[in-house]
Coordinates of C-alpha atoms and ligand atoms in Angstrom, one line a residue:
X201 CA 112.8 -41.0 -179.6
X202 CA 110.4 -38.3 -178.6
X203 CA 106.6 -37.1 -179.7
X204 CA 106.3 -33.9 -181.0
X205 CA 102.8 -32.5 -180.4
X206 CA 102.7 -28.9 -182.7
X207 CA 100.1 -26.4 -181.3
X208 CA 98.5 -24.2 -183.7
X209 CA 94.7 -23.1 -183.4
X210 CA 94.1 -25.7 -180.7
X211 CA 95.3 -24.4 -177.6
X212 CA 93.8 -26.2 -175.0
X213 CA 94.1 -29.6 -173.2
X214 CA 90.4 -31.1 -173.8
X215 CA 89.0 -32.8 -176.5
X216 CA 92.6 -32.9 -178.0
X217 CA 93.5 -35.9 -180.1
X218 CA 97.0 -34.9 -180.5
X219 CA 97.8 -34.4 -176.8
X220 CA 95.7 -37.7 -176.7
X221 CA 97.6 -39.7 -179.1
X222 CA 100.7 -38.7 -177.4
X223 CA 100.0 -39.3 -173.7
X224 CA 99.0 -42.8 -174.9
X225 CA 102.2 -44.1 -176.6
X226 CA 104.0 -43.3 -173.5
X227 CA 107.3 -41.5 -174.7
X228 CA 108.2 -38.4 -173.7
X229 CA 106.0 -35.7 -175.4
X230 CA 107.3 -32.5 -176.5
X231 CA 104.3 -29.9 -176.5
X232 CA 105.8 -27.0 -178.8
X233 CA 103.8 -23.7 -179.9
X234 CA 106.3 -21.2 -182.4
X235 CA 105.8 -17.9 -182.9
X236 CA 106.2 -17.6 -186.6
X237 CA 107.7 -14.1 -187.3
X238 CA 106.7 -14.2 -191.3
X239 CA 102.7 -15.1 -190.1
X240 CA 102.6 -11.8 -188.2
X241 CA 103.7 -9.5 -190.8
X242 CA 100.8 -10.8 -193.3
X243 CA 98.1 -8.3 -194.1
X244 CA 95.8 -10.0 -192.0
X245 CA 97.2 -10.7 -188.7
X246 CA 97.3 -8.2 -185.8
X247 CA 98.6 -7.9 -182.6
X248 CA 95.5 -8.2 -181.2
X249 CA 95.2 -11.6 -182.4
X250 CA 98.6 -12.1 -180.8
X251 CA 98.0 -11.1 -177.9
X252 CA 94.7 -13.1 -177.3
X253 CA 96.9 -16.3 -178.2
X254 CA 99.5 -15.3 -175.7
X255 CA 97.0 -15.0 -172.9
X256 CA 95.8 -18.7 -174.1
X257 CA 99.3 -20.1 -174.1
X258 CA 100.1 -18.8 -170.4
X259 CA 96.9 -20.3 -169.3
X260 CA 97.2 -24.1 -171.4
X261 CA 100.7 -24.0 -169.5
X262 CA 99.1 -23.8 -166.0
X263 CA 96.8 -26.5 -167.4
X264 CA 99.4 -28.5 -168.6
X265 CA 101.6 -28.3 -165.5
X266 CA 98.7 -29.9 -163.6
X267 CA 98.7 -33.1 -165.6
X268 CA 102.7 -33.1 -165.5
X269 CA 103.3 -31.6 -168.5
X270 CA 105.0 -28.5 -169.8
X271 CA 104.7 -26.2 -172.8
X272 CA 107.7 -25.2 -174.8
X273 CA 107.4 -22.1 -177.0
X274 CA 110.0 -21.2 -179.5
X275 CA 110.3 -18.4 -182.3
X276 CA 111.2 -18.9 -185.9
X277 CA 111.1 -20.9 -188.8
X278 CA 108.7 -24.1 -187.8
X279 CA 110.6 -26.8 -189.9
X280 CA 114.3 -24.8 -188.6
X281 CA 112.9 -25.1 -185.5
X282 CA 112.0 -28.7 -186.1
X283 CA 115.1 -29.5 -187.7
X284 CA 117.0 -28.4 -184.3
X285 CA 114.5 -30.4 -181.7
X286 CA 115.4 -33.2 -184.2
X287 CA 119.4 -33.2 -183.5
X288 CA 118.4 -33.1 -180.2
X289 CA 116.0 -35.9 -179.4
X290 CA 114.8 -37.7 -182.3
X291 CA 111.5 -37.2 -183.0
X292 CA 109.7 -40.7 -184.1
X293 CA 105.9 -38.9 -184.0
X294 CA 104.5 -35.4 -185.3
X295 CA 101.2 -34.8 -183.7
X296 CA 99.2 -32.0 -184.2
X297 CA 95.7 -30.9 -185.8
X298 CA 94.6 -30.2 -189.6
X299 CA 94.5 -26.4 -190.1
X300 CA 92.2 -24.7 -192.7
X301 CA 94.0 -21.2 -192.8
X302 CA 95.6 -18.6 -195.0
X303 CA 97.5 -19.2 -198.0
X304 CA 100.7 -18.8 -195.9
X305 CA 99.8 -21.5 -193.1
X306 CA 98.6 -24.0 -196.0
X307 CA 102.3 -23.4 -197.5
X308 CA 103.5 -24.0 -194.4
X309 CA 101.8 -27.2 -193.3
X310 CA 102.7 -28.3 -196.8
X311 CA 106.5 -27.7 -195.8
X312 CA 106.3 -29.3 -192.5
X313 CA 104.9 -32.4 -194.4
X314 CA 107.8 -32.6 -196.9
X315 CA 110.0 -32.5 -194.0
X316 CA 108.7 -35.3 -191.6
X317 CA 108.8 -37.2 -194.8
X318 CA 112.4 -36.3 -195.5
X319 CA 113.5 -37.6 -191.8
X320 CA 110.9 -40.2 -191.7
X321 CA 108.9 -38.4 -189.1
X322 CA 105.5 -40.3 -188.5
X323 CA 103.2 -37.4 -189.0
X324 CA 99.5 -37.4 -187.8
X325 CA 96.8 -34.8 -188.0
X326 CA 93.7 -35.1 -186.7
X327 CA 90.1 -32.8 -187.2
X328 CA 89.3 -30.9 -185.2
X329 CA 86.2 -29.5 -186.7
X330 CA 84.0 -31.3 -188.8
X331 CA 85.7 -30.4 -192.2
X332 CA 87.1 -32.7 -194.6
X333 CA 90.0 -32.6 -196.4
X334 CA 90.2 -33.9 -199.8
X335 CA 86.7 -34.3 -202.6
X336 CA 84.0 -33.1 -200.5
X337 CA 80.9 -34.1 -201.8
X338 CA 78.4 -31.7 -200.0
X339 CA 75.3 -33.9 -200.9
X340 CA 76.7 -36.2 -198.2
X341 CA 78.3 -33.4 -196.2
X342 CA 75.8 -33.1 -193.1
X343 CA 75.8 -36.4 -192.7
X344 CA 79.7 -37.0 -192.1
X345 CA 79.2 -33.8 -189.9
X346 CA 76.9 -34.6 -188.1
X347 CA 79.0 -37.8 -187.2
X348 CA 81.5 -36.2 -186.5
X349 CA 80.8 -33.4 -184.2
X350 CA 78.4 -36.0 -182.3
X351 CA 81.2 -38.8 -181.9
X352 CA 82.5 -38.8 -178.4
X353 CA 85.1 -36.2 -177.3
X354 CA 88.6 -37.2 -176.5
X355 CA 89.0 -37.3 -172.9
X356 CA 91.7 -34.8 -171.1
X357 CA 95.1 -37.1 -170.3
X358 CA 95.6 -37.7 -166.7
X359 CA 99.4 -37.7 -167.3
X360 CA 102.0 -36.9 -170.1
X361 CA 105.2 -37.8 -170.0
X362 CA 106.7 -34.5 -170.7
X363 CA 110.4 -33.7 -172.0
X364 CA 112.0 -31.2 -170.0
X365 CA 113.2 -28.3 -171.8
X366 CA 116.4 -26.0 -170.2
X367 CA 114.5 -23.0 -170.9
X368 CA 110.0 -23.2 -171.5
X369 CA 110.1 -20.0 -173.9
X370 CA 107.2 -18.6 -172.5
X371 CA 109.2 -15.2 -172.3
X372 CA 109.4 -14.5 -175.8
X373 CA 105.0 -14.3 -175.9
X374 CA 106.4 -10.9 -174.5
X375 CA 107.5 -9.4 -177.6
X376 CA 105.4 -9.1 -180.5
X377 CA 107.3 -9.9 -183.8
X378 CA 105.7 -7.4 -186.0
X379 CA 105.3 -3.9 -185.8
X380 CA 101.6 -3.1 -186.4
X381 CA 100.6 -1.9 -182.7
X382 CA 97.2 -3.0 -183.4
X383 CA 96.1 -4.0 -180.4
X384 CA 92.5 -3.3 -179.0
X385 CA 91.5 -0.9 -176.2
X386 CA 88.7 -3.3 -174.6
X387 CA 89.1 -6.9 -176.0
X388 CA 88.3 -10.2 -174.8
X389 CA 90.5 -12.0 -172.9
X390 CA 92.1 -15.1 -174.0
X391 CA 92.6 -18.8 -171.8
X392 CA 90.3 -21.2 -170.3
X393 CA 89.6 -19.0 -167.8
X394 CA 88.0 -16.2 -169.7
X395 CA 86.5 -19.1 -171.8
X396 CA 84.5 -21.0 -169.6
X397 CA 83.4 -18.0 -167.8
X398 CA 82.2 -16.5 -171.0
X399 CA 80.3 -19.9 -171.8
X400 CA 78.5 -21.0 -168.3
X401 CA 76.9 -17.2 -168.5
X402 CA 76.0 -17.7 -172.0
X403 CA 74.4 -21.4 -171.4
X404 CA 73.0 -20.4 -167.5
X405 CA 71.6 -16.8 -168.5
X406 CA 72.0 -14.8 -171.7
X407 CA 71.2 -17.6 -174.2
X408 CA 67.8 -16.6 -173.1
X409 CA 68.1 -13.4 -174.7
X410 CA 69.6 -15.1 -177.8
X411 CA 67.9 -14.1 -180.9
X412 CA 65.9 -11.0 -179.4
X413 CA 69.8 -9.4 -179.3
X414 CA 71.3 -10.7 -182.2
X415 CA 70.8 -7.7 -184.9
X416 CA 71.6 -5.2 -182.6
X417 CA 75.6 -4.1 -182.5
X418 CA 74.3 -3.0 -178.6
X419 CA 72.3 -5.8 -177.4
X420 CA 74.7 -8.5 -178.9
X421 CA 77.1 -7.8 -176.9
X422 CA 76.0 -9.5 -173.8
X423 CA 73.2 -11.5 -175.9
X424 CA 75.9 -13.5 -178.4
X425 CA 77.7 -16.3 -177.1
X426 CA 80.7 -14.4 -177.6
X427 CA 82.3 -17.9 -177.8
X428 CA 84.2 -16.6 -181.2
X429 CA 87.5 -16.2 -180.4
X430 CA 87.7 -19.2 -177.6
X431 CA 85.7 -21.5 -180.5
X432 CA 88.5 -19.9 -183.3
X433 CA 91.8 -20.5 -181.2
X434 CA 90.7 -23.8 -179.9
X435 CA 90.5 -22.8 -176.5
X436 CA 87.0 -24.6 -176.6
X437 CA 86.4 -27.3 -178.5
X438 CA 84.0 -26.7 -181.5
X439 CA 82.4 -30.3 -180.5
X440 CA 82.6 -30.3 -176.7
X441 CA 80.7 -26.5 -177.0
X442 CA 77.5 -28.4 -179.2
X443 CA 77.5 -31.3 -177.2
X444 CA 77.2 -29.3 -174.5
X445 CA 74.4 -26.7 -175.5
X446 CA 72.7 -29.5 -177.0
X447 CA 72.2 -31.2 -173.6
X448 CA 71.0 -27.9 -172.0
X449 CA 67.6 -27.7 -170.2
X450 CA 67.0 -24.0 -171.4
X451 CA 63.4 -22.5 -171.1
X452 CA 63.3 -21.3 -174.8
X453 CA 63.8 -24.0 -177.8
X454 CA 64.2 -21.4 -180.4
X455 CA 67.3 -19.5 -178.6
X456 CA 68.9 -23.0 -178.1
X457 CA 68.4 -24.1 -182.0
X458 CA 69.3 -20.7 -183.1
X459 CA 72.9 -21.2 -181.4
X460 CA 73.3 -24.4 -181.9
X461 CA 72.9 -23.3 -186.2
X462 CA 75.9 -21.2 -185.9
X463 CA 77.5 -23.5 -184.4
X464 CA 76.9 -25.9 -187.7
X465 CA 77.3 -22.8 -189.6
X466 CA 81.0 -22.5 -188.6
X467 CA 82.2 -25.6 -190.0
X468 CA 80.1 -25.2 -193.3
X469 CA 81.8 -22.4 -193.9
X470 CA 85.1 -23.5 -193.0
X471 CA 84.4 -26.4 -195.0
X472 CA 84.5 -23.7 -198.0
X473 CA 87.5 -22.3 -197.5
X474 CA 89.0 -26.0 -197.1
X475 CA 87.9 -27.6 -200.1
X476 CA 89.1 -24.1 -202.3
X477 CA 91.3 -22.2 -201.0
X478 CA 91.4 -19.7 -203.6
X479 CA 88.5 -18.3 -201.7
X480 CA 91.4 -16.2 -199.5
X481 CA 92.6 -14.8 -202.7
X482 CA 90.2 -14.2 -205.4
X483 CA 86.8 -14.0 -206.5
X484 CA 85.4 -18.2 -206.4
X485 CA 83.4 -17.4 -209.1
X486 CA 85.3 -17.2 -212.0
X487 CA 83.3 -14.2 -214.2
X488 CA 83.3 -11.9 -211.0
X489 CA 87.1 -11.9 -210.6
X490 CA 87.4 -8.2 -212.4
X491 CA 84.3 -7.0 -212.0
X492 CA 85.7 -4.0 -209.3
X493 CA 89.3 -4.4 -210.5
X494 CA 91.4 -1.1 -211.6
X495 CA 89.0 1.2 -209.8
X496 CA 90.0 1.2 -205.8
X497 CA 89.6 4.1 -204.6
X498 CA 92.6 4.8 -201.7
X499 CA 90.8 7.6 -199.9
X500 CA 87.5 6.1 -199.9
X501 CA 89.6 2.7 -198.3
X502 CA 91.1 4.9 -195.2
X503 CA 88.3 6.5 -194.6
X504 CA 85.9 3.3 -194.6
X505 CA 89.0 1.7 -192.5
X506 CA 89.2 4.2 -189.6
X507 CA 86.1 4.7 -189.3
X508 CA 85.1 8.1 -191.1
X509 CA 83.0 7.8 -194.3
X510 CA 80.8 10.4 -193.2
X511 CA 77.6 7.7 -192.5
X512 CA 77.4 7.8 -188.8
X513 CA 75.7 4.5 -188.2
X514 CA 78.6 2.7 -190.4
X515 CA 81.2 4.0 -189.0
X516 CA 79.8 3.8 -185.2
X517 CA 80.3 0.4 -186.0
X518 CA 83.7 0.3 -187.4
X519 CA 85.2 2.1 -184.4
X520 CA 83.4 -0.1 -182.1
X521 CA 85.3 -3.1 -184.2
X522 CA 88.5 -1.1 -183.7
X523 CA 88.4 -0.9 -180.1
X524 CA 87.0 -4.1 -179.0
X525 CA 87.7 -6.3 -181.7
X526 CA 84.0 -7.6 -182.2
X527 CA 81.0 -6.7 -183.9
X528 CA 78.1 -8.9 -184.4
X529 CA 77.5 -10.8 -187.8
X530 CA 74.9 -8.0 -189.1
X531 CA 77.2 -5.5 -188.6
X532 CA 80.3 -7.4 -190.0
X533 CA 78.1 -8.1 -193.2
X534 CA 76.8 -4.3 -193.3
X535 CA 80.7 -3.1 -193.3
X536 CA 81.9 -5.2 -195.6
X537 CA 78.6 -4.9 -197.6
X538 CA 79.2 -0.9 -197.6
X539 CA 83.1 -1.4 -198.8
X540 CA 82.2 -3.4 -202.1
X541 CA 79.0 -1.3 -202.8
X542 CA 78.7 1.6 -201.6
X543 CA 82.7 2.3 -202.0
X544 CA 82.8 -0.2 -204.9
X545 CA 86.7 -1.3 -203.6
X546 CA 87.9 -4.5 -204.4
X547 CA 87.0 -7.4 -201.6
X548 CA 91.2 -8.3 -200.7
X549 CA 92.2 -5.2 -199.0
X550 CA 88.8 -4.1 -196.4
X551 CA 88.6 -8.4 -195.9
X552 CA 92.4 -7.7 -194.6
X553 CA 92.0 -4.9 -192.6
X554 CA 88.7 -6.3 -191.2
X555 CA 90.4 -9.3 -190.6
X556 CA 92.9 -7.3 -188.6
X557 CA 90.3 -5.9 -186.8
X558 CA 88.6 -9.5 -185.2
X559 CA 89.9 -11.0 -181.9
X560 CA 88.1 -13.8 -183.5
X561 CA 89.8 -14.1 -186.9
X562 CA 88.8 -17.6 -188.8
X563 CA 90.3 -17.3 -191.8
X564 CA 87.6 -20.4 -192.9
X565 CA 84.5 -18.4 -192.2
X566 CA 86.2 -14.7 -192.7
X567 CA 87.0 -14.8 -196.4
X568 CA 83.9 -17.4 -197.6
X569 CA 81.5 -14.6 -195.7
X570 CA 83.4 -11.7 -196.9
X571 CA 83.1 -13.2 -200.6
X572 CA 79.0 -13.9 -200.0
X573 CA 78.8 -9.8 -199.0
X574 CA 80.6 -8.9 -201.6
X575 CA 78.8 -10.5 -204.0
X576 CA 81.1 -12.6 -205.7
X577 CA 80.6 -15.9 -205.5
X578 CA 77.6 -15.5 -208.3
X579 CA 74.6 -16.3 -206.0
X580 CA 72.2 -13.6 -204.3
X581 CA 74.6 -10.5 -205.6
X582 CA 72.6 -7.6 -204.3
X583 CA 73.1 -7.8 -200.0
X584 CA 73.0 -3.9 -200.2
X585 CA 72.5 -2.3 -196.4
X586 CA 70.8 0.5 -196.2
X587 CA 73.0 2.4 -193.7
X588 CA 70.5 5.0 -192.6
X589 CA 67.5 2.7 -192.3
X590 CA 69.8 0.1 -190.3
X591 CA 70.6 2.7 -188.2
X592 CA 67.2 3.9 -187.6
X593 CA 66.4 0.3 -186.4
X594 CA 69.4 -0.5 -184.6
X595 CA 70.2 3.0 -183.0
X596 CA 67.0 4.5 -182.7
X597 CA 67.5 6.5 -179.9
X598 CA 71.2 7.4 -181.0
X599 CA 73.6 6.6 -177.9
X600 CA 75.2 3.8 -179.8
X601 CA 76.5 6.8 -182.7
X602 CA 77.3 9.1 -179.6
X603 CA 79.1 7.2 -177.8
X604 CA 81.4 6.2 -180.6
X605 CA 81.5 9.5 -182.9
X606 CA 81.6 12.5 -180.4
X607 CA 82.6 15.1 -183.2
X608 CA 78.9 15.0 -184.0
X609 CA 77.7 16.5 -180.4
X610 CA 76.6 19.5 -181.8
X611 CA 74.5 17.7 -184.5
X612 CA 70.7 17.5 -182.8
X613 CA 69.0 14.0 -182.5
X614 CA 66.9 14.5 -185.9
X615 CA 69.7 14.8 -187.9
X616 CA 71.9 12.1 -186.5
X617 CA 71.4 9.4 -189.2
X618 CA 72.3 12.0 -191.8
X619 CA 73.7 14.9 -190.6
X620 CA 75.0 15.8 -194.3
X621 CA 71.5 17.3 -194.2
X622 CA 71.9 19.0 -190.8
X623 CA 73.1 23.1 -192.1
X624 CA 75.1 23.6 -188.8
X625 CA 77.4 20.6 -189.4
X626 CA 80.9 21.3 -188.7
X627 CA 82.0 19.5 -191.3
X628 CA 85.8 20.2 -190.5
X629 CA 85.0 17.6 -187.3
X630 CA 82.9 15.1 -189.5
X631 CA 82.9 15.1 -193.1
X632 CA 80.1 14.2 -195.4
X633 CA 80.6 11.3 -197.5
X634 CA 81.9 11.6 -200.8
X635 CA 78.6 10.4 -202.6
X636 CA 75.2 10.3 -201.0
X637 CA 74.7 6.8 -199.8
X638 CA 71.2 6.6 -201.9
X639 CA 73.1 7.4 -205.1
X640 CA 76.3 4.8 -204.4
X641 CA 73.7 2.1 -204.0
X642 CA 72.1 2.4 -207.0
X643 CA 75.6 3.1 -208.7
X644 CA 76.1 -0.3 -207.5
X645 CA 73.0 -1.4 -208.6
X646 CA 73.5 -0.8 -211.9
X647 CA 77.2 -1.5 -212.0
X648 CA 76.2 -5.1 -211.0
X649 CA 73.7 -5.6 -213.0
X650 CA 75.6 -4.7 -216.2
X651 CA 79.0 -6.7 -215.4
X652 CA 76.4 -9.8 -214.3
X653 CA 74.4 -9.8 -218.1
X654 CA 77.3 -9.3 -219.9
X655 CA 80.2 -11.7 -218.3
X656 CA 77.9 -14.3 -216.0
X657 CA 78.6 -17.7 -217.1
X658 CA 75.8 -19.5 -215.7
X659 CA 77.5 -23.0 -215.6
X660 CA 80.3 -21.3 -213.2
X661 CA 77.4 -20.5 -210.7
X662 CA 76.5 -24.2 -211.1
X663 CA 80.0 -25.2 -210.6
X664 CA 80.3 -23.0 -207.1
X665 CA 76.4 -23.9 -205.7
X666 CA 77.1 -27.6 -206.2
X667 CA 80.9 -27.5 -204.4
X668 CA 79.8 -25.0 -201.8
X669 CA 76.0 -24.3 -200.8
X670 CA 74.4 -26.0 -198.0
X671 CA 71.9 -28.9 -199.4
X672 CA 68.5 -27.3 -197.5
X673 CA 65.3 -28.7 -199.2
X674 CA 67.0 -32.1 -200.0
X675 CA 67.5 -32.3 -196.0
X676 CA 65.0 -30.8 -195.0
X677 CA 62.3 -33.7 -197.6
X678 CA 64.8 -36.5 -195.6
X679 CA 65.1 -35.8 -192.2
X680 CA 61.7 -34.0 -191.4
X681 CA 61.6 -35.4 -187.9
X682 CA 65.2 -35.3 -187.0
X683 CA 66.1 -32.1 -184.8
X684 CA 70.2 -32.3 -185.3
X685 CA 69.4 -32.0 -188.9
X686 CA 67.2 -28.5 -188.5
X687 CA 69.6 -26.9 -187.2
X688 CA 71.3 -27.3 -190.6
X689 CA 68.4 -26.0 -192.7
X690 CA 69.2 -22.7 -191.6
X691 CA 72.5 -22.9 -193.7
X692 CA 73.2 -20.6 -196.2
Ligands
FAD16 C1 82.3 -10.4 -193.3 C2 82.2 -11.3 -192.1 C3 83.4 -11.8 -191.6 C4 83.3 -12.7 -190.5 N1 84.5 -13.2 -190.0 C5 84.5 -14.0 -188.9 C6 85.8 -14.5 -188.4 O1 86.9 -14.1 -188.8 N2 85.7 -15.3 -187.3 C7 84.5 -15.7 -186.8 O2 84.5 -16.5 -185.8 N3 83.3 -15.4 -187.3 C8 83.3 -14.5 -188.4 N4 82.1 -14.1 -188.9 C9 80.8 -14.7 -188.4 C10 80.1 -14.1 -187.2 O3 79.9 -12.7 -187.4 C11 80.8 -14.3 -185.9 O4 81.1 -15.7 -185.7 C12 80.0 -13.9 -184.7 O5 79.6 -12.6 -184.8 C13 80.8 -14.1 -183.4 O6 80.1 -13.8 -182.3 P1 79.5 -14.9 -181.3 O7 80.6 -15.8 -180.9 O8 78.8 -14.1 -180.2 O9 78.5 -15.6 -182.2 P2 77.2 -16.5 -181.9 O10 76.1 -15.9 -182.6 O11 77.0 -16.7 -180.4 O12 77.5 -17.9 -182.6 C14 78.3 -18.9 -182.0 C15 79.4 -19.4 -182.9 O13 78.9 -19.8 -184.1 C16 79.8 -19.5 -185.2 N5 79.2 -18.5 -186.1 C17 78.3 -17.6 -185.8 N6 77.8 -17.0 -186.9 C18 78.4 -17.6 -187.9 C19 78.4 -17.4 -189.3 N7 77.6 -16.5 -189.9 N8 79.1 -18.1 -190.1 C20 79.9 -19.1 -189.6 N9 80.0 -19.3 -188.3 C21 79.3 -18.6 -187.4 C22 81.0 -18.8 -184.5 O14 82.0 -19.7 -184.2 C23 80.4 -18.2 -183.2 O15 81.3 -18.1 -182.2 C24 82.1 -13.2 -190.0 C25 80.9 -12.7 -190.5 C26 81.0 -11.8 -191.6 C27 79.7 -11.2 -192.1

């Protein structure tokens, strides 16, 4: 009889309850990772993604070879694949941790349930973020959480007592399954390695230039933790990462509690996703669920998608996205912002190509965020960017639109924000936008305004403030000396 511990969006050894559970009950562990062929094709999986998660995997199996251990990877079917360890070795214990992902992995974990229960497999799955599954109620929430992600971390095994494989699989991370070739020309790299180096010059340095960096797609790039993708593969533990930046001696307080916000922001939103998981597939608020349907308009999508709508500053960003796989939040909100506004297109398709786009992709916090700037979840529906303004104050001097749109070289600096107005444009390099991005926004404007008198049903915005929005004057009125608990009034 053998444990099984199942690697998903937890590759690492630290902090690892699974890995944990399994090197205490002292029989030998199987540590399995599967590439799932069917994940990869879905709309919003890349190979970029892959290709982080393979550079994790090769690392966690120099980690785990340290403490004894070895890491088995196999391609398929998870519960075929299961069902083929089983004739093998028996496996008495499932290990692994509690995903909140797409539709398709929640399927999936649902299937690899009814099949431990079919063969009597004991299954366990542990947090690993402080999100609860089951009847949330969020007037207790930041309480459990705050448990949770302060309770002490699980400490790295010493020893597993591995199975021994005939072959470790690690070969077939070679081929990617799909055939989407979206890969990244400057991304970050995935493992421990990458990880901890990317953290200890975050906490020792460029947390100091925290929030002075954080609007800017330029200065966030070194200013930003840049933890994402580590924090969204489990590379890093979520906890172990606050626990640590909470005990740091750093010079300014107001860099260190805005971090350590996001860091509560993360599982707030994942926590949204978790307790309705319709918010991957349609609008959570029930009136808004037509309110753009029947009116996408393809053209506008691929050029919004690659990066040519014809507003510089926009689509600076977007190819920025495309070839390093991260933008900072601003700029994530102001695309996706632009798409259901100014382009007025349906949220599903740009949250799918954006979420194609992100190293970093967390289904939990990608589609609740994507919902909030689209304006469908009923609360604050008018996050309409100004593209040129942002531009102005984000790239006032131009190089960021330069370096990332060089057909517009022979447009002079005055005209860079809106060279539409510039009479020399060579608009067979960079075309104008289809409608002037003044006139979309107040298209949109209007648009919303109708579709929110006539179909709003005000006890449906009830119904999604009281399952989903953070609880900020009633914690703030309890807990007006406690610091943990201010980094959660910032929740939105
Ligand atoms: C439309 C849209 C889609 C997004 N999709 C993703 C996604 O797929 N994956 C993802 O990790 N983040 C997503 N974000 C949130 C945010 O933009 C990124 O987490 C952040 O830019 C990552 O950079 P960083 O690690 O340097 O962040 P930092 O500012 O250093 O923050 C530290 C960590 O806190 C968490 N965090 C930061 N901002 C937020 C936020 N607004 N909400 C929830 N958690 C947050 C992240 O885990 C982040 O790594 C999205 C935001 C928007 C507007």
């Amino acid at each position: 009889m053998i444990n099984l511990v199942w690697l998903k969006r937890d590759i690492r050894v630290s902090d690892h309850r699974p890995l944990y559970e399994a090197a205490n009950n002292g029989k030998p562990t199987l540590i399995l990772y599967v590439i799932e062929p069917d994940y990869w094709q879905l709309e919003d999986t890349s190979k970029r993604q892959f290709q982080f998660i393979k550079e994790s995997l090769l690392s966690l199996s120099k980690q785990l070879q340290c403490i004894g251990a070895s890491l088995t990877v196999r391609k398929g079917d998870v519960v075929e694949i299961l069902e083929k360890v089983h004739l093998h070795a028996a496996i008495s214990n499932l290990y692994c941790h509690q995903e909140t992902g797409n539709p398709w992995t929640y399927e999936r974990d649902k299937r690899v349930i009814a099949w431990c229960k079919s063969k009597q497999v004991n299954y366990q799955e542990y947090q690993q973020q402080a999100v609860f599954r089951g009847h949330v109620n969020r007037d207790k929430w930041h309480h459990v959480a705050e448990k949770w992600l302060q309770a002490a971390v699980f400490p790295t095994p010493t020893h597993i007592h591995t199975l021994l494989q005939h072959h470790n699989g690690l070969k077939l991370l070679d081929v990617y399954p799909a055939d989407d070739n979206n890969e990244a020309r400057t991304p970050q790299q995935g493992g421990l390695e990458a990880a901890n180096k990317t953290r200890d010059s975050f906490f020792h340095h460029r947390i100091n230039e925290y929030l002075y960096g954080i609007s800017s797609p330029v200065k966030s790039t070194t200013s930003s933790s840049r933890l994402s993708p580590y924090l969204a593969y489990g590379v890093l533990s979520l906890r172990q990462v606050l626990q640590q930046a909470q005990a740091l001696p750093v010079t300014s307080k107001r860099n260190k509690s805005g971090f350590l916000s996001r860091l509560y922001w993360h599982s707030h939103f994942v926590q949204k996703l978790e307790s309705e998981p319709r918010y991957a597939e349609q609008a959570v608020h029930n009136s808004l669920i037509d309110m753009r349907a029947n009116e996408f308009n393809e053209s506008c999508y691929l050029r919004w998608s690659s990066g040519d709508t014809g507003v510089p500053f926009i689509d600076a960003c977007m190819r920025m996205l495309i070839q390093t796989g991260w933008i900072n939040f601003r700029m994530r909100a102001m695309l996706m912002a632009y798409s259901s506004y100014h382009l007025w297109l349906d949220w599903q398709k740009p949250a799918a190509r954006l979420a194609t786009l992100f190293v970093d992709y967390e289904p939990g916090i990608h589609y609740p965020q994507v919902q909030m700037q689209s304006g469908t979840t009923g609360i604050n529906p008018f996050r309409i960017y100004n593209p040129v303004t942002q531009g102005l104050k984000y790239d006032p001097d131009g190089h960021f639109i330069r370096r990332y749109i060089p057909e517009l070289d022979h447009v002079p600096d005055n005209y860079l924000h809106t060279p539409w107005l510039y009479a020399g444009l060579k608009d067979d390099l960079y075309a104008p936008p289809e409608k002037h991005p003044d006139d979309a926004a107040k298209i949109a404007r209007e648009k919303i305004s109708s579709f929110y008198k006539q179909h709003l049903d005000k006890g449906e915005t009830g119904r999604v403030i009281s399952t989903h929005a953070s609880r900020k004057r009633a914690t703030r009125r309890r807990n007006k000396s406690n610091t943990m608990s201010k980094n959660q009034l910032k929740l939105f």
